[in-house]
PDB file of C-alpha atoms in Angstrom:
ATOM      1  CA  UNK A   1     -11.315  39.181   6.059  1.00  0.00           C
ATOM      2  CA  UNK A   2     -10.903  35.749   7.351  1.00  0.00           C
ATOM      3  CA  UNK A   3      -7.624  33.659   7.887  1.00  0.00           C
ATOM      4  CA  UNK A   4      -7.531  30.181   6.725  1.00  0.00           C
ATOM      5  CA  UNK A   5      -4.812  27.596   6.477  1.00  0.00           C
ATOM      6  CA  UNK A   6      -5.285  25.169   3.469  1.00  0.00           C
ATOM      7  CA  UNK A   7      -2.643  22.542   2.897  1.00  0.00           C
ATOM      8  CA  UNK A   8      -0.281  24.507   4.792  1.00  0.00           C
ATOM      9  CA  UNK A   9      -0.412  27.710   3.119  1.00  0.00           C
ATOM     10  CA  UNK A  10      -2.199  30.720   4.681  1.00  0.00           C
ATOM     11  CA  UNK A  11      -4.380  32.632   3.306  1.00  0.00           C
ATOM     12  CA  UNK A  12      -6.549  35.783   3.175  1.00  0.00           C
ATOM     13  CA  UNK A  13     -10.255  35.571   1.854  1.00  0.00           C
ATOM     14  CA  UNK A  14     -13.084  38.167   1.997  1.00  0.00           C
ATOM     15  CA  UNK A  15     -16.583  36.196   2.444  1.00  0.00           C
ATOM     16  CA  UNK A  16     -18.984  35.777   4.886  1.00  0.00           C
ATOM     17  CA  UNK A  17     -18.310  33.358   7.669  1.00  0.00           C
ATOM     18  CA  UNK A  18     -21.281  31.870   6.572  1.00  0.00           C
ATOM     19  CA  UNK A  19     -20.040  30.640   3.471  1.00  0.00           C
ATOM     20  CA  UNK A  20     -19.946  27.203   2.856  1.00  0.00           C
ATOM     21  CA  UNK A  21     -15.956  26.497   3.191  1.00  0.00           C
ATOM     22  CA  UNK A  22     -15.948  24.378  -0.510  1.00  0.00           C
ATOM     23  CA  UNK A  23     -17.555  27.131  -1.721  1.00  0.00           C
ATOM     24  CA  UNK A  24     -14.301  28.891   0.014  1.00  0.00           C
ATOM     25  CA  UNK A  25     -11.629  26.439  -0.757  1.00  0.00           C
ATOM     26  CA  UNK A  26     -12.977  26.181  -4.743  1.00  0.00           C
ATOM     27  CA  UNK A  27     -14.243  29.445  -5.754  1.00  0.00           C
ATOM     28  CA  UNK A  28     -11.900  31.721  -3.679  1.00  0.00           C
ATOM     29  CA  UNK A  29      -8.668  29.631  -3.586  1.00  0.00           C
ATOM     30  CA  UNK A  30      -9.135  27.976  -6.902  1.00  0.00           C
ATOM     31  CA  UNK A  31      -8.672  24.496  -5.713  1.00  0.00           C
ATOM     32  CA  UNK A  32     -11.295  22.600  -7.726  1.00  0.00           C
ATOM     33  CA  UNK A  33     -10.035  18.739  -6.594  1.00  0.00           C
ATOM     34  CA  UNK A  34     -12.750  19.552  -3.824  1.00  0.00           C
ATOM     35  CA  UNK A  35     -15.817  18.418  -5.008  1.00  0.00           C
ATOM     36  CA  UNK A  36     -19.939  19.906  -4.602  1.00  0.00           C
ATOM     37  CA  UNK A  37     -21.862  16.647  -4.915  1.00  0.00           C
ATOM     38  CA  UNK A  38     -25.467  17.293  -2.795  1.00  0.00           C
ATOM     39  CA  UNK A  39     -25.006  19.722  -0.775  1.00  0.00           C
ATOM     40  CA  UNK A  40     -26.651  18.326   2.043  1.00  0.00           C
ATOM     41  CA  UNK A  41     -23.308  16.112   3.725  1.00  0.00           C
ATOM     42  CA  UNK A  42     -24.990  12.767   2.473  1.00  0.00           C
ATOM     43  CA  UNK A  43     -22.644  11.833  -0.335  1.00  0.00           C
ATOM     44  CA  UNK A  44     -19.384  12.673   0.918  1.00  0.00           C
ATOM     45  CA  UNK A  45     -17.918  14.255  -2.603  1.00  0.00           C
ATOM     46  CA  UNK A  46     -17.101  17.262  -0.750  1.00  0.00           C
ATOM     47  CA  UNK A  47     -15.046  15.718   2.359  1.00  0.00           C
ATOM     48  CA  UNK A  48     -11.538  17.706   3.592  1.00  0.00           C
ATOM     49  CA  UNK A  49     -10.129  17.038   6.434  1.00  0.00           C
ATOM     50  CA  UNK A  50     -10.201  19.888   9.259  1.00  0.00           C
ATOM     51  CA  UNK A  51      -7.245  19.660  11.779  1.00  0.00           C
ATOM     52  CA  UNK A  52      -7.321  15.753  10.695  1.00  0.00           C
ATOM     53  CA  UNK A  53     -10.937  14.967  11.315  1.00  0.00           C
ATOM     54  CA  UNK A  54     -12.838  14.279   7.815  1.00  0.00           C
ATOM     55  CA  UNK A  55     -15.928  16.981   7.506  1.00  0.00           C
ATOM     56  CA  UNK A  56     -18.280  17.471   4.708  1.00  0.00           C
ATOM     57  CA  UNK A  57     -17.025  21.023   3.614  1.00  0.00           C
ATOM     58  CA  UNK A  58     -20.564  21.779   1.552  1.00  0.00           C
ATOM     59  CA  UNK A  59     -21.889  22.296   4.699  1.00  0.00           C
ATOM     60  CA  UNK A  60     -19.212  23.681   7.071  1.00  0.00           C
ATOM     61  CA  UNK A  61     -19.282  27.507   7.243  1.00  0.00           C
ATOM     62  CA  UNK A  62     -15.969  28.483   6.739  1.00  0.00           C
ATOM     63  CA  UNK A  63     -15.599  29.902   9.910  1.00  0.00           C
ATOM     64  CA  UNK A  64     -15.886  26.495  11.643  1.00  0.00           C
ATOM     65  CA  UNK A  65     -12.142  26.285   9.846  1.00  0.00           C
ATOM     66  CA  UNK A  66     -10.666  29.947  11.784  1.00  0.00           C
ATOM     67  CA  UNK A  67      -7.474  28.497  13.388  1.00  0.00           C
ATOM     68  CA  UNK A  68      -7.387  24.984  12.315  1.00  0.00           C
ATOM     69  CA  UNK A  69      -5.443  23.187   9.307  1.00  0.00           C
ATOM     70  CA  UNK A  70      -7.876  22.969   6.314  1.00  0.00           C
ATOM     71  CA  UNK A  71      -6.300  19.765   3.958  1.00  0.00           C
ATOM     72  CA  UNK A  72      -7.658  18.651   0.864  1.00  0.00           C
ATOM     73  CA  UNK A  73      -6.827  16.514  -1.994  1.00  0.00           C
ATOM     74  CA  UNK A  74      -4.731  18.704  -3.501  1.00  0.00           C
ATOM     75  CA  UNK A  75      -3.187  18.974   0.046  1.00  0.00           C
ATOM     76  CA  UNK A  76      -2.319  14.836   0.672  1.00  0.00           C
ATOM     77  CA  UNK A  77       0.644  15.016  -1.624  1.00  0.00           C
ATOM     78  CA  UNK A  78       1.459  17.399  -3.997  1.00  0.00           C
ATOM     79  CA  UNK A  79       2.716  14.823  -6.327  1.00  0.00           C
ATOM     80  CA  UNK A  80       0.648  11.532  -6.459  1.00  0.00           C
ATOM     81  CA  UNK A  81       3.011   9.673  -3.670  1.00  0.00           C
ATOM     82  CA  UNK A  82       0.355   9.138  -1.288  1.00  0.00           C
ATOM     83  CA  UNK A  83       0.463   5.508  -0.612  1.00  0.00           C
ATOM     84  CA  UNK A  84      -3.895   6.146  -1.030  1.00  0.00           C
ATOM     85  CA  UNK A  85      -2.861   7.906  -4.492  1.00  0.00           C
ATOM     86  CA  UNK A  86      -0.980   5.186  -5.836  1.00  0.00           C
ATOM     87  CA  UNK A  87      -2.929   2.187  -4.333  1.00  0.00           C
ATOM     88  CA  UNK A  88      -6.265   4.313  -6.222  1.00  0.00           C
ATOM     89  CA  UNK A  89      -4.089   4.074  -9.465  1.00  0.00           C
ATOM     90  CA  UNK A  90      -2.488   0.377  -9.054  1.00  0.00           C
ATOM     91  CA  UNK A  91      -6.239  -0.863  -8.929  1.00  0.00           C
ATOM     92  CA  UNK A  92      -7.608   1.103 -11.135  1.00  0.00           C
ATOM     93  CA  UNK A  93     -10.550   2.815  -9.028  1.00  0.00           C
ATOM     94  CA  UNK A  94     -11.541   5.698 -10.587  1.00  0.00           C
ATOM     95  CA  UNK A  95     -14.370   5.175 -13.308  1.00  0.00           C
ATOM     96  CA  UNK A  96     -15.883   8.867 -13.546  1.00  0.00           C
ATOM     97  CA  UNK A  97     -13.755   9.790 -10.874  1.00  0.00           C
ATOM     98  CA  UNK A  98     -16.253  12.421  -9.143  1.00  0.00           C
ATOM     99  CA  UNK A  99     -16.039  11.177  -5.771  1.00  0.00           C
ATOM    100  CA  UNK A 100     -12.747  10.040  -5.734  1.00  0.00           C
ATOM    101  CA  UNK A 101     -11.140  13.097  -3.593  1.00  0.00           C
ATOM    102  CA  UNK A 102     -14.167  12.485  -1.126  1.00  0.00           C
ATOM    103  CA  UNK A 103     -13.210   8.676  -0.846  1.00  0.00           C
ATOM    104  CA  UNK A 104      -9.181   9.435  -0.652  1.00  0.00           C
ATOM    105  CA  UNK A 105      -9.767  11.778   1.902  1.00  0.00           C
ATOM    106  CA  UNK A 106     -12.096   9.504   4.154  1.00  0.00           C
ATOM    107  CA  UNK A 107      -9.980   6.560   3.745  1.00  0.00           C
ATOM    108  CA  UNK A 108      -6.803   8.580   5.013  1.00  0.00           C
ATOM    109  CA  UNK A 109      -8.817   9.584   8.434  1.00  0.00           C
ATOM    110  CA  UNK A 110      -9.346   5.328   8.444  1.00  0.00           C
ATOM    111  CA  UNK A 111      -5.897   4.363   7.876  1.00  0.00           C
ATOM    112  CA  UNK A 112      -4.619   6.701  10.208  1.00  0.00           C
ATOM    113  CA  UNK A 113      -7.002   5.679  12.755  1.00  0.00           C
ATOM    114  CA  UNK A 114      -6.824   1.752  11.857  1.00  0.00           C
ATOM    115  CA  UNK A 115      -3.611   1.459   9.882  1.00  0.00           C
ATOM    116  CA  UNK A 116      -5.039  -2.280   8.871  1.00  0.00           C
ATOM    117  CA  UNK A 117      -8.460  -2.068   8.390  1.00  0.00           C
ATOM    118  CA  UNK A 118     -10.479  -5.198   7.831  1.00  0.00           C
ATOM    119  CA  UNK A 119     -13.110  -5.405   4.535  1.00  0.00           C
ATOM    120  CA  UNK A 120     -15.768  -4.561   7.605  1.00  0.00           C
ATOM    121  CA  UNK A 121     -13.799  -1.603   8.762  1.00  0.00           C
ATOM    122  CA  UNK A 122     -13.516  -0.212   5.342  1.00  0.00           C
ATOM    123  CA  UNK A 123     -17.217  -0.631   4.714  1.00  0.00           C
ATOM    124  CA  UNK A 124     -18.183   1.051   7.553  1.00  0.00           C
ATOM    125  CA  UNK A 125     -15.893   4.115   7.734  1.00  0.00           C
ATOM    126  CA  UNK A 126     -16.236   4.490   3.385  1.00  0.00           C
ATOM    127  CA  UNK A 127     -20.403   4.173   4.326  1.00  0.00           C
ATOM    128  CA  UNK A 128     -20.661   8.305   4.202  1.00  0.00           C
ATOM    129  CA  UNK A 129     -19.008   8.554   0.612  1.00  0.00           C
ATOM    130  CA  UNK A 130     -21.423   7.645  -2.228  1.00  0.00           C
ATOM    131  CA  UNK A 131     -20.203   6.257  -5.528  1.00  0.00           C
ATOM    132  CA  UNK A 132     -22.509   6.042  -8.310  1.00  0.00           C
ATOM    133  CA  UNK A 133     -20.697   4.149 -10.576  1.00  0.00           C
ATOM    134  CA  UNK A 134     -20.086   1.287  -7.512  1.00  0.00           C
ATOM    135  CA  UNK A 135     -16.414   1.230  -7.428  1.00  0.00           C
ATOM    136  CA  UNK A 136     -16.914  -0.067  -3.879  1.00  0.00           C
ATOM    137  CA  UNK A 137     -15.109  -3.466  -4.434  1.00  0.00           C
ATOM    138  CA  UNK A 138     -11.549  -1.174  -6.060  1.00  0.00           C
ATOM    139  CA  UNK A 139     -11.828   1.024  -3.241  1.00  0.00           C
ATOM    140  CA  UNK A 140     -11.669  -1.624  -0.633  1.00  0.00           C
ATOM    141  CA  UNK A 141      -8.513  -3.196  -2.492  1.00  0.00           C
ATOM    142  CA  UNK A 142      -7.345  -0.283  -3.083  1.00  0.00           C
ATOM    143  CA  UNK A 143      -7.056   0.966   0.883  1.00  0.00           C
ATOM    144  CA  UNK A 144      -5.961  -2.657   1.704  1.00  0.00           C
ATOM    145  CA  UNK A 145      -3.072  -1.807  -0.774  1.00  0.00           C
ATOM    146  CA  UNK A 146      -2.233   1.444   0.649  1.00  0.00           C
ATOM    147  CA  UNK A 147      -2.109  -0.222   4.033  1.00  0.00           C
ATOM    148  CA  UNK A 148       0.013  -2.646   3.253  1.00  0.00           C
ATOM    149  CA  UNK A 149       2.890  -0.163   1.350  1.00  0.00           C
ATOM    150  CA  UNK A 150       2.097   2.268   4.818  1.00  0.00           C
ATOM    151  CA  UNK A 151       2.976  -1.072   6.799  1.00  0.00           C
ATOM    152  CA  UNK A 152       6.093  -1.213   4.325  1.00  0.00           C
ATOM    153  CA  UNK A 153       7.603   1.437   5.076  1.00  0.00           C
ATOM    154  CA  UNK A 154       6.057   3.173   1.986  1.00  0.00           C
ATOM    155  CA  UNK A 155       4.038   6.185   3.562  1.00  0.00           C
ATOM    156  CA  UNK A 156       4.959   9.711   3.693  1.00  0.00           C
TER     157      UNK A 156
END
């Protein structure tokens, strides 16, 4: 059995440490916002954030996460008031919405680290999470958004 704490819950799951944790954190805990996208860490669909620090979770055994705070999208606000939730729904981001979580999670570790990112910053920490349908331009309006309602007062 291996202890894991996901968005601040604890819980109890019988795999191998081996196991991919979004393998983990979907098929075990049921928490599907996670996404498998390659399966290689190249597209980013599958980002979480371990003790903070975005990781690619397709190809993070889940014993990497023994110990440490597991958060995913499901785990950023419970009920859409994420200033990055409601910046990605004031513009209108989403198309197929695959990669969203991915993106919302990666743009949280940015606007933590650089709470106002210029178009450059954006570019360069989003680089990692692929979008086929090109949303790229929302996205970057979209975090500039959030960053300005976190600057507001408006973050949780």
């Amino acid at each position: 059995m291996i202890s894991l704490t996901v968005n601040g819950k604890r819980y109890q799951v019988d795999v191998s440490p081996d196991t991919p944790l979004l393998w983990v954190i979907r098929e075990s805990l049921g928490l599907t916002g996670t996404k498998f996208g390659c399966g290689m860490a190249q597209c980013g669909a599958c980002t979480v954030l371990l003790d903070g620090e975005a990781v690619r979770s397709c190809v993070a055994p889940v014993s990497r996460a023994i110990g440490r705070e597991v958060t995913t999208i499901e785990g950023l606000s419970p009920d859409l008031s994420h200033p990055l939730q409601q910046a990605w729904i004031a513009e209108d981001v989403p198309q197929c919405g695959y990669c969203q979580s991915g993106q919302l999670m990666s743009a949280a570790v940015l606007l933590r680290e650089k709470p106002q990112p210029t178009d450059e910053d954006i570019d360069q920490a989003m680089a990692g999470n692929l979008c086929r349908c090109g949303t790229y331009p929302r996205i970057r309006k979209a975090i500039h958004r959030a960053a300005g309602m976190i600057a507001k007062g408006g973050a949780k």
